mmCIF file of C-alpha atoms in Angstrom:
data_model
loop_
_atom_site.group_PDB
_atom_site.id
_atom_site.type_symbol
_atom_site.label_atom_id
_atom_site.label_comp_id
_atom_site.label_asym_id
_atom_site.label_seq_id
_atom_site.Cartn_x
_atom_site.Cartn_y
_atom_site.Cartn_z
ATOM 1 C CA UNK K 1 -12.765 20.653 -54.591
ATOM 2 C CA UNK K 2 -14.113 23.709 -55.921
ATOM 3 C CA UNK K 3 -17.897 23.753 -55.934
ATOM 4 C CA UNK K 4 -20.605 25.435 -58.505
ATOM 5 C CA UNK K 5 -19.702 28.472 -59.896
ATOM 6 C CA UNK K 6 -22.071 31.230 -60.870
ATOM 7 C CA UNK K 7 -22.060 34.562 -62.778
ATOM 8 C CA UNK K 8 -22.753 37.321 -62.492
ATOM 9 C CA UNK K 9 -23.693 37.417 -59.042
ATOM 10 C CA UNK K 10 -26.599 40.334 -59.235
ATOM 11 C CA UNK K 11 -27.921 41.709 -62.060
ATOM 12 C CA UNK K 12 -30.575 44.692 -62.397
ATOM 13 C CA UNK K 13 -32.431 45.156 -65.674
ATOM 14 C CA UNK K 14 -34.978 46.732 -67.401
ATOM 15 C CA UNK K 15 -38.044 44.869 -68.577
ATOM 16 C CA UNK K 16 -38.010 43.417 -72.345
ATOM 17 C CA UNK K 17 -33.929 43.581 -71.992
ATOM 18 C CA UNK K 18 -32.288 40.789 -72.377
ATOM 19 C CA UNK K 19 -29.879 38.960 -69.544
ATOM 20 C CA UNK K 20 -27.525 35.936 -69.644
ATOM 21 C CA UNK K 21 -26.205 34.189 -66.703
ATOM 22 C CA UNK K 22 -23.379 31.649 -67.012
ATOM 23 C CA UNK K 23 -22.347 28.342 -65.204
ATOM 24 C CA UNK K 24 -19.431 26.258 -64.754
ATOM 25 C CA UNK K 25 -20.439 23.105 -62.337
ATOM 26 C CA UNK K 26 -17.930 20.646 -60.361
ATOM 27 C CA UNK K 27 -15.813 18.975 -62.630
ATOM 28 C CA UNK K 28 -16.767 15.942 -63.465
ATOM 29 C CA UNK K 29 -20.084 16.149 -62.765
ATOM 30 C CA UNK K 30 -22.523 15.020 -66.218
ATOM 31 C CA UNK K 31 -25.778 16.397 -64.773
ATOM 32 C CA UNK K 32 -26.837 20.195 -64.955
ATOM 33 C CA UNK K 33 -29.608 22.048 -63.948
ATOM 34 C CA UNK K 34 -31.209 25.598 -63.570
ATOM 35 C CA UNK K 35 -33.795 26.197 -60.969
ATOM 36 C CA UNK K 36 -35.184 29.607 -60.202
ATOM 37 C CA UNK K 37 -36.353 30.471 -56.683
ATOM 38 C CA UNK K 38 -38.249 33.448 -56.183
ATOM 39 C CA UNK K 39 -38.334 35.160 -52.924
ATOM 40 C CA UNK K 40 -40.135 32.855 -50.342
ATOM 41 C CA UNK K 41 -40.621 29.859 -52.125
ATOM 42 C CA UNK K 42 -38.062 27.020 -52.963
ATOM 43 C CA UNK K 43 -36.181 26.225 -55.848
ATOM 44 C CA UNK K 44 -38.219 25.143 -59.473
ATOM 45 C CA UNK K 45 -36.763 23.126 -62.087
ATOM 46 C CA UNK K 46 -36.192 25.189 -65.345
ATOM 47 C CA UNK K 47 -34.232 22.404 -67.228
ATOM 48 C CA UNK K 48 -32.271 19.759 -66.704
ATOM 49 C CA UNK K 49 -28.819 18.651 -68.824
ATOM 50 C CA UNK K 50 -27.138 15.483 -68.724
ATOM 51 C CA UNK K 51 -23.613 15.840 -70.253
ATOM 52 C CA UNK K 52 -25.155 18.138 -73.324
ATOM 53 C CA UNK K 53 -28.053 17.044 -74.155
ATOM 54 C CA UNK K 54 -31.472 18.193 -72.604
ATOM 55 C CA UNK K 55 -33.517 15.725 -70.357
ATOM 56 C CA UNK K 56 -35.803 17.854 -69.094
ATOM 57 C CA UNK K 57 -36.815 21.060 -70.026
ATOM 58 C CA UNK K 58 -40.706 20.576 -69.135
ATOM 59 C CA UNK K 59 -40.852 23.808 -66.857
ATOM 60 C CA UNK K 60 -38.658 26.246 -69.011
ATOM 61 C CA UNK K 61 -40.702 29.620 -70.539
ATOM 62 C CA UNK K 62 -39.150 28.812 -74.349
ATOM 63 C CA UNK K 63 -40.810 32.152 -75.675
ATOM 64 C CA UNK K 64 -38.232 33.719 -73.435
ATOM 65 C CA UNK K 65 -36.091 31.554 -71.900
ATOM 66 C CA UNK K 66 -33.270 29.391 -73.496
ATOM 67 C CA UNK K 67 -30.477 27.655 -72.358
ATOM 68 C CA UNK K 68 -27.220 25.251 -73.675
ATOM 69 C CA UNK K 69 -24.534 23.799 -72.387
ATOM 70 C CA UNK K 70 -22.253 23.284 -74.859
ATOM 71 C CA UNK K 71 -19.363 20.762 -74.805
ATOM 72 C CA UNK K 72 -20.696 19.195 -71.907
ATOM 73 C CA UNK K 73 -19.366 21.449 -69.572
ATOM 74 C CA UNK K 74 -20.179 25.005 -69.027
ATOM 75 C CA UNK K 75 -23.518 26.529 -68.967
ATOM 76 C CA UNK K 76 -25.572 29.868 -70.194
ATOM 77 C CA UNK K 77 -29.198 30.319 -69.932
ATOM 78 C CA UNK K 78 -30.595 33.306 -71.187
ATOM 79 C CA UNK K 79 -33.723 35.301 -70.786
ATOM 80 C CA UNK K 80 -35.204 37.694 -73.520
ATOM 81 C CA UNK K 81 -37.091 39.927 -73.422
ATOM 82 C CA UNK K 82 -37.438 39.951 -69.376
ATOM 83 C CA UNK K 83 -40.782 40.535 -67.110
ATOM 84 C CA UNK K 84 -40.866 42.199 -63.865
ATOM 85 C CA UNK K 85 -42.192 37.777 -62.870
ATOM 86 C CA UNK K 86 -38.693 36.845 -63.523
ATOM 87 C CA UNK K 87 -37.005 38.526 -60.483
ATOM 88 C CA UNK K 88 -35.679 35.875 -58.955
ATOM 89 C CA UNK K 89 -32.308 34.219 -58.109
ATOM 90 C CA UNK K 90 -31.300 31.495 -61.040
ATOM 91 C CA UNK K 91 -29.565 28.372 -59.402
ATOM 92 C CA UNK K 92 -27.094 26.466 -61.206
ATOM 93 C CA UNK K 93 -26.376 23.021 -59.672
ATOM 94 C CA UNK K 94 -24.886 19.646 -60.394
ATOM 95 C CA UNK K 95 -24.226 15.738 -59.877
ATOM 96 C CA UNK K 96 -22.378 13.131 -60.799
ATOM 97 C CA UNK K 97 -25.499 11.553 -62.823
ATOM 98 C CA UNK K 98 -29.383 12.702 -63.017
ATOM 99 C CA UNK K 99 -29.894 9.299 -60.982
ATOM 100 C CA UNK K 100 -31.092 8.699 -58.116
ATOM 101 C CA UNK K 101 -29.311 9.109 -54.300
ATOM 102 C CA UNK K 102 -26.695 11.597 -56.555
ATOM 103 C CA UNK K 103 -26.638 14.201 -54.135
ATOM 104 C CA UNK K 104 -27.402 17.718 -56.494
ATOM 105 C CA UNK K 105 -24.630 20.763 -55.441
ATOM 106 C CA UNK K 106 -25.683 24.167 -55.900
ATOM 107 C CA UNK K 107 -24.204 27.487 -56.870
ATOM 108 C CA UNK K 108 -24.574 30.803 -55.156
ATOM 109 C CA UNK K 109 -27.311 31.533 -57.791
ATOM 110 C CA UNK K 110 -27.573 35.278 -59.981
ATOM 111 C CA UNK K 111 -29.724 37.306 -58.331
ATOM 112 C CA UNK K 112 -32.079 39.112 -60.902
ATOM 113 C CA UNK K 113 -34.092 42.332 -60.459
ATOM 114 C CA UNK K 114 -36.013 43.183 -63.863
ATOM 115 C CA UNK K 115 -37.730 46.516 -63.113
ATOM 116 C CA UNK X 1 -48.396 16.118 -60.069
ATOM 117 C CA UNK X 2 -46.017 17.155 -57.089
ATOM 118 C CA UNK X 3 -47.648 18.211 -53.623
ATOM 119 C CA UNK X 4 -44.966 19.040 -50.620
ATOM 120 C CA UNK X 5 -45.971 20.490 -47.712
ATOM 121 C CA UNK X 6 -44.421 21.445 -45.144
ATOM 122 C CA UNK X 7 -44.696 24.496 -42.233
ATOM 123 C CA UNK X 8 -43.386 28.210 -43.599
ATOM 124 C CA UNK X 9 -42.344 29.226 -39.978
ATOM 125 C CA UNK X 10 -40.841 27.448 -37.024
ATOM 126 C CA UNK X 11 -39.297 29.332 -34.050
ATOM 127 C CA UNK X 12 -37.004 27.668 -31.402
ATOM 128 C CA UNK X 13 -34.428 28.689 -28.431
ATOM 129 C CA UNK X 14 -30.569 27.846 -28.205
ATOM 130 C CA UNK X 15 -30.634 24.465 -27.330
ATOM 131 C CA UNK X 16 -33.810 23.189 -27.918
ATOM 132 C CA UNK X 17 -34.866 20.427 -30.107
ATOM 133 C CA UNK X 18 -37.269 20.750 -33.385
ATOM 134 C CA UNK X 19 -39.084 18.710 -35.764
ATOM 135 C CA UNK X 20 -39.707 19.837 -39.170
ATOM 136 C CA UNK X 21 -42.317 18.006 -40.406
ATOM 137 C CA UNK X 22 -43.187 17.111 -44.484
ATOM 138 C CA UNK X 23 -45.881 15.346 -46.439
ATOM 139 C CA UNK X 24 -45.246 14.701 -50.260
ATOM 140 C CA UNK X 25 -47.139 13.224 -52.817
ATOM 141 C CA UNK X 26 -45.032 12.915 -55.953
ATOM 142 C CA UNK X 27 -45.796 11.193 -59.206
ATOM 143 C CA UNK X 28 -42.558 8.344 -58.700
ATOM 144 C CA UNK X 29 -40.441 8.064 -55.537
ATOM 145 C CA UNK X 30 -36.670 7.209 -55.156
ATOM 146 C CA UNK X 31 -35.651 8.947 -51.847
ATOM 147 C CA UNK X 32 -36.041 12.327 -50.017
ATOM 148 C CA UNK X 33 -33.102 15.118 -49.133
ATOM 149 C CA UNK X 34 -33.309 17.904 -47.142
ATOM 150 C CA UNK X 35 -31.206 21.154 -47.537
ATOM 151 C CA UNK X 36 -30.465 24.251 -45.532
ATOM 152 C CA UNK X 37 -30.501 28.054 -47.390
ATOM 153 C CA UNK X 38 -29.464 30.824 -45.362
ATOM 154 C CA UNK X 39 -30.550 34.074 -46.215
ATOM 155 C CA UNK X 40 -28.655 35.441 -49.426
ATOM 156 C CA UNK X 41 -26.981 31.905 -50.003
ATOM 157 C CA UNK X 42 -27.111 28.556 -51.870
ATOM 158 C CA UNK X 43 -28.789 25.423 -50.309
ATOM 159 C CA UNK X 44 -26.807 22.613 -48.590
ATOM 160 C CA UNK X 45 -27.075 19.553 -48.957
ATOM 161 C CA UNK X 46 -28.275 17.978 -45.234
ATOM 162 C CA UNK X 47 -29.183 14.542 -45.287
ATOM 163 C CA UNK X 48 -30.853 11.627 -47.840
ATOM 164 C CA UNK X 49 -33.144 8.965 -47.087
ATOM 165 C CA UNK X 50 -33.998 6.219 -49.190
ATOM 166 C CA UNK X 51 -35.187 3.844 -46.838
ATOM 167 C CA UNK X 52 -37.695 4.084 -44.149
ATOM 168 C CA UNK X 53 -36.551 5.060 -40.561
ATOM 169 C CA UNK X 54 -33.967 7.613 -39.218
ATOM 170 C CA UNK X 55 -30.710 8.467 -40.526
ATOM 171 C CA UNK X 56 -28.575 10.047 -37.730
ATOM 172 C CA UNK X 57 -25.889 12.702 -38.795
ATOM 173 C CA UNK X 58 -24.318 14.458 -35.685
ATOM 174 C CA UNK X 59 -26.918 17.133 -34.179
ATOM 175 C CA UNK X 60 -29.300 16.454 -37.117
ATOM 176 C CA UNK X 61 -31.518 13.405 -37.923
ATOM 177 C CA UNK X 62 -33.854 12.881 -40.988
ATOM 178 C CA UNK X 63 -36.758 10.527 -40.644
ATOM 179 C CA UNK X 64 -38.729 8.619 -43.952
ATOM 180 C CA UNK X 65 -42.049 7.252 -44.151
ATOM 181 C CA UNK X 66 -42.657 6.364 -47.901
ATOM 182 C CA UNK X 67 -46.368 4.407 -47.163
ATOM 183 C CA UNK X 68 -47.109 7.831 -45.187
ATOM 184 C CA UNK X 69 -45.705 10.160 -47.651
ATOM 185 C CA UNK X 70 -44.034 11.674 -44.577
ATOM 186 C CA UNK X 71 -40.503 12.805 -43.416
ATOM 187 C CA UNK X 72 -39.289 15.024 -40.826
ATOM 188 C CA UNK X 73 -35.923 16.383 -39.568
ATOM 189 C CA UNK X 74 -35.063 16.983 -36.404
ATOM 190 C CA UNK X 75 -32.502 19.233 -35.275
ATOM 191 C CA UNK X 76 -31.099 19.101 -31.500
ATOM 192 C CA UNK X 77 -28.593 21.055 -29.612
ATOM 193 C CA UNK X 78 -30.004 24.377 -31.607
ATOM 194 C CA UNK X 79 -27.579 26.942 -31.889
ATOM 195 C CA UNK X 80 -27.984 30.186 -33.535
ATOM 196 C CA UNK X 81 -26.341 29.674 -37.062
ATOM 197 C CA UNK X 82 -28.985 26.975 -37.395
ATOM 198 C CA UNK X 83 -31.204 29.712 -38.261
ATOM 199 C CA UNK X 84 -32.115 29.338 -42.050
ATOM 200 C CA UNK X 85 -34.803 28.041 -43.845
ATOM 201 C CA UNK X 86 -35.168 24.256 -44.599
ATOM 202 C CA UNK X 87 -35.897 23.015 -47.802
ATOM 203 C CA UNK X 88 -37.843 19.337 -48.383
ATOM 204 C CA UNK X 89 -37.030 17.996 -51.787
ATOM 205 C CA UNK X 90 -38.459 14.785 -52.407
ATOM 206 C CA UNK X 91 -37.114 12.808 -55.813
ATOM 207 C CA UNK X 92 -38.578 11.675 -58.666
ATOM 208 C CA UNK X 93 -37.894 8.287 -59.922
ATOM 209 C CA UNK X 94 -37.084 9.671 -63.650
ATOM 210 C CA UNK X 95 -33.624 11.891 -64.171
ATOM 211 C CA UNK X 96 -33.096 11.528 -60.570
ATOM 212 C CA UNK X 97 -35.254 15.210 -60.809
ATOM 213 C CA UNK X 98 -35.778 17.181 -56.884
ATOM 214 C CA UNK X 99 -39.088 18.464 -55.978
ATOM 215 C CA UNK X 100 -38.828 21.295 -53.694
ATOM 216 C CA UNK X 101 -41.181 22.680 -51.117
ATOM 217 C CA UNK X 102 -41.520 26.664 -49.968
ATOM 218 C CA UNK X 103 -38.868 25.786 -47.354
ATOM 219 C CA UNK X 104 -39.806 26.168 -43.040
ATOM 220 C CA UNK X 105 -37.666 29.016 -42.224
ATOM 221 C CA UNK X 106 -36.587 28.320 -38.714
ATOM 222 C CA UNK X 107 -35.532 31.153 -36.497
ATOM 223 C CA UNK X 108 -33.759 30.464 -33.598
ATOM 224 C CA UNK X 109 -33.232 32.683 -30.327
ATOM 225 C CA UNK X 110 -30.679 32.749 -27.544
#
């Protein structure tokens, strides 16, 4: 079964550019999310989609961060302009449903450097 | 609010056994998992507990307290792959949402 896949893998920008990353999770899989770990800490919830719709979306920057999944399937979340803060690898995982006990898969993540 | 603690650093030899301990305190409970990150990769999924007590699963356990807002995992027969950091992710009991700690990074020696 193929698992989470991300792209790109590493991306280095400039700050106030603009960056997309894309996601395609396990197939069949309703649930969605993007978490973004920066270096020594662990993963935080950006937002959360189930099928494509947005359940949670509490933790996302909206002046600069946005993100869709259309169709239910694949992914993009997008960050514009950039800050040096958003360095950081973006995680794309999934599950079956956002319930509980569903175990959450994760990508390899895109590794951002905004400098 | 969401409070997860756990140690940053743990060190261990081939062989050994370790605990990595974690106390949460998390605004609705439905379970706890643990995952493993090596450096430069994705976290695995290691083990779930819903119920108090330990869940055995080959060389690792995972143990639940939910009145203590406590887990741990223990890790036996160490070997040197097992070194990685260890991620405590409690979970909410809306969306099914993860809660993650900084992660213990464990280093293990030969």
């Amino acid at each position: 079964e193929a698992g989470v896949a991300q792209s790109p893998r590493y991306k280095i920008i400039e700050k106030r550019q603009s960056v997309a990353f894309w996601c395609n999770p396990i197939s069949g899989h309703a649930t969605l999310y993007w978490y973004q770990q920066i270096l020594g800490q662990g993963p935080k919830l950006l937002i959360q989609f189930q099928n494509n719709g947005v359940v949670d979306d509490s933790q996302l920057p909206k002046d600069r961060f946005s993100a869709e999944r259309l169709k239910g399937v694949d992914s993009t979340l997008k960050i514009q302009p950039a800050k040096l803060e958003d360095s950081a690898v973006y995680l794309c995982a999934s599950s079956l449903e956002g319930n509980s006990g569903n175990t959450i898969y994760f990508g390899e993540g895109s590794w951002l450097t905004v400098v | 609010g969401q409070n997860i603690d756990q140690p940053t650093e743990m060190t261990a030899t081939e062989g050994a056994i370790v605990q990595i301990n974690c106390t949460y305190q998390t605004s609705g409970f439905n379970g706890l998992f643990w995952y493993q990150q090596h450096a430069g990769e994705a976290p695995t999924f290691l083990s779930y507990n819903v119920l108090d007590g330990l869940e055995e699963k080959g060389r690792f356990s995972s143990f639940l307290s939910r009145s203590k807002g406590y887990s741990y995992l223990l890790l036996k027969e160490l070997q040197m792959k097992d070194s990685a950091s260890y991620l405590c992710a409690p979970q909410g009991s809306t969306l099914g949402r993860l809660y993650f700690g900084r992660g213990t990074q464990l280093t293990v020696w030969p």
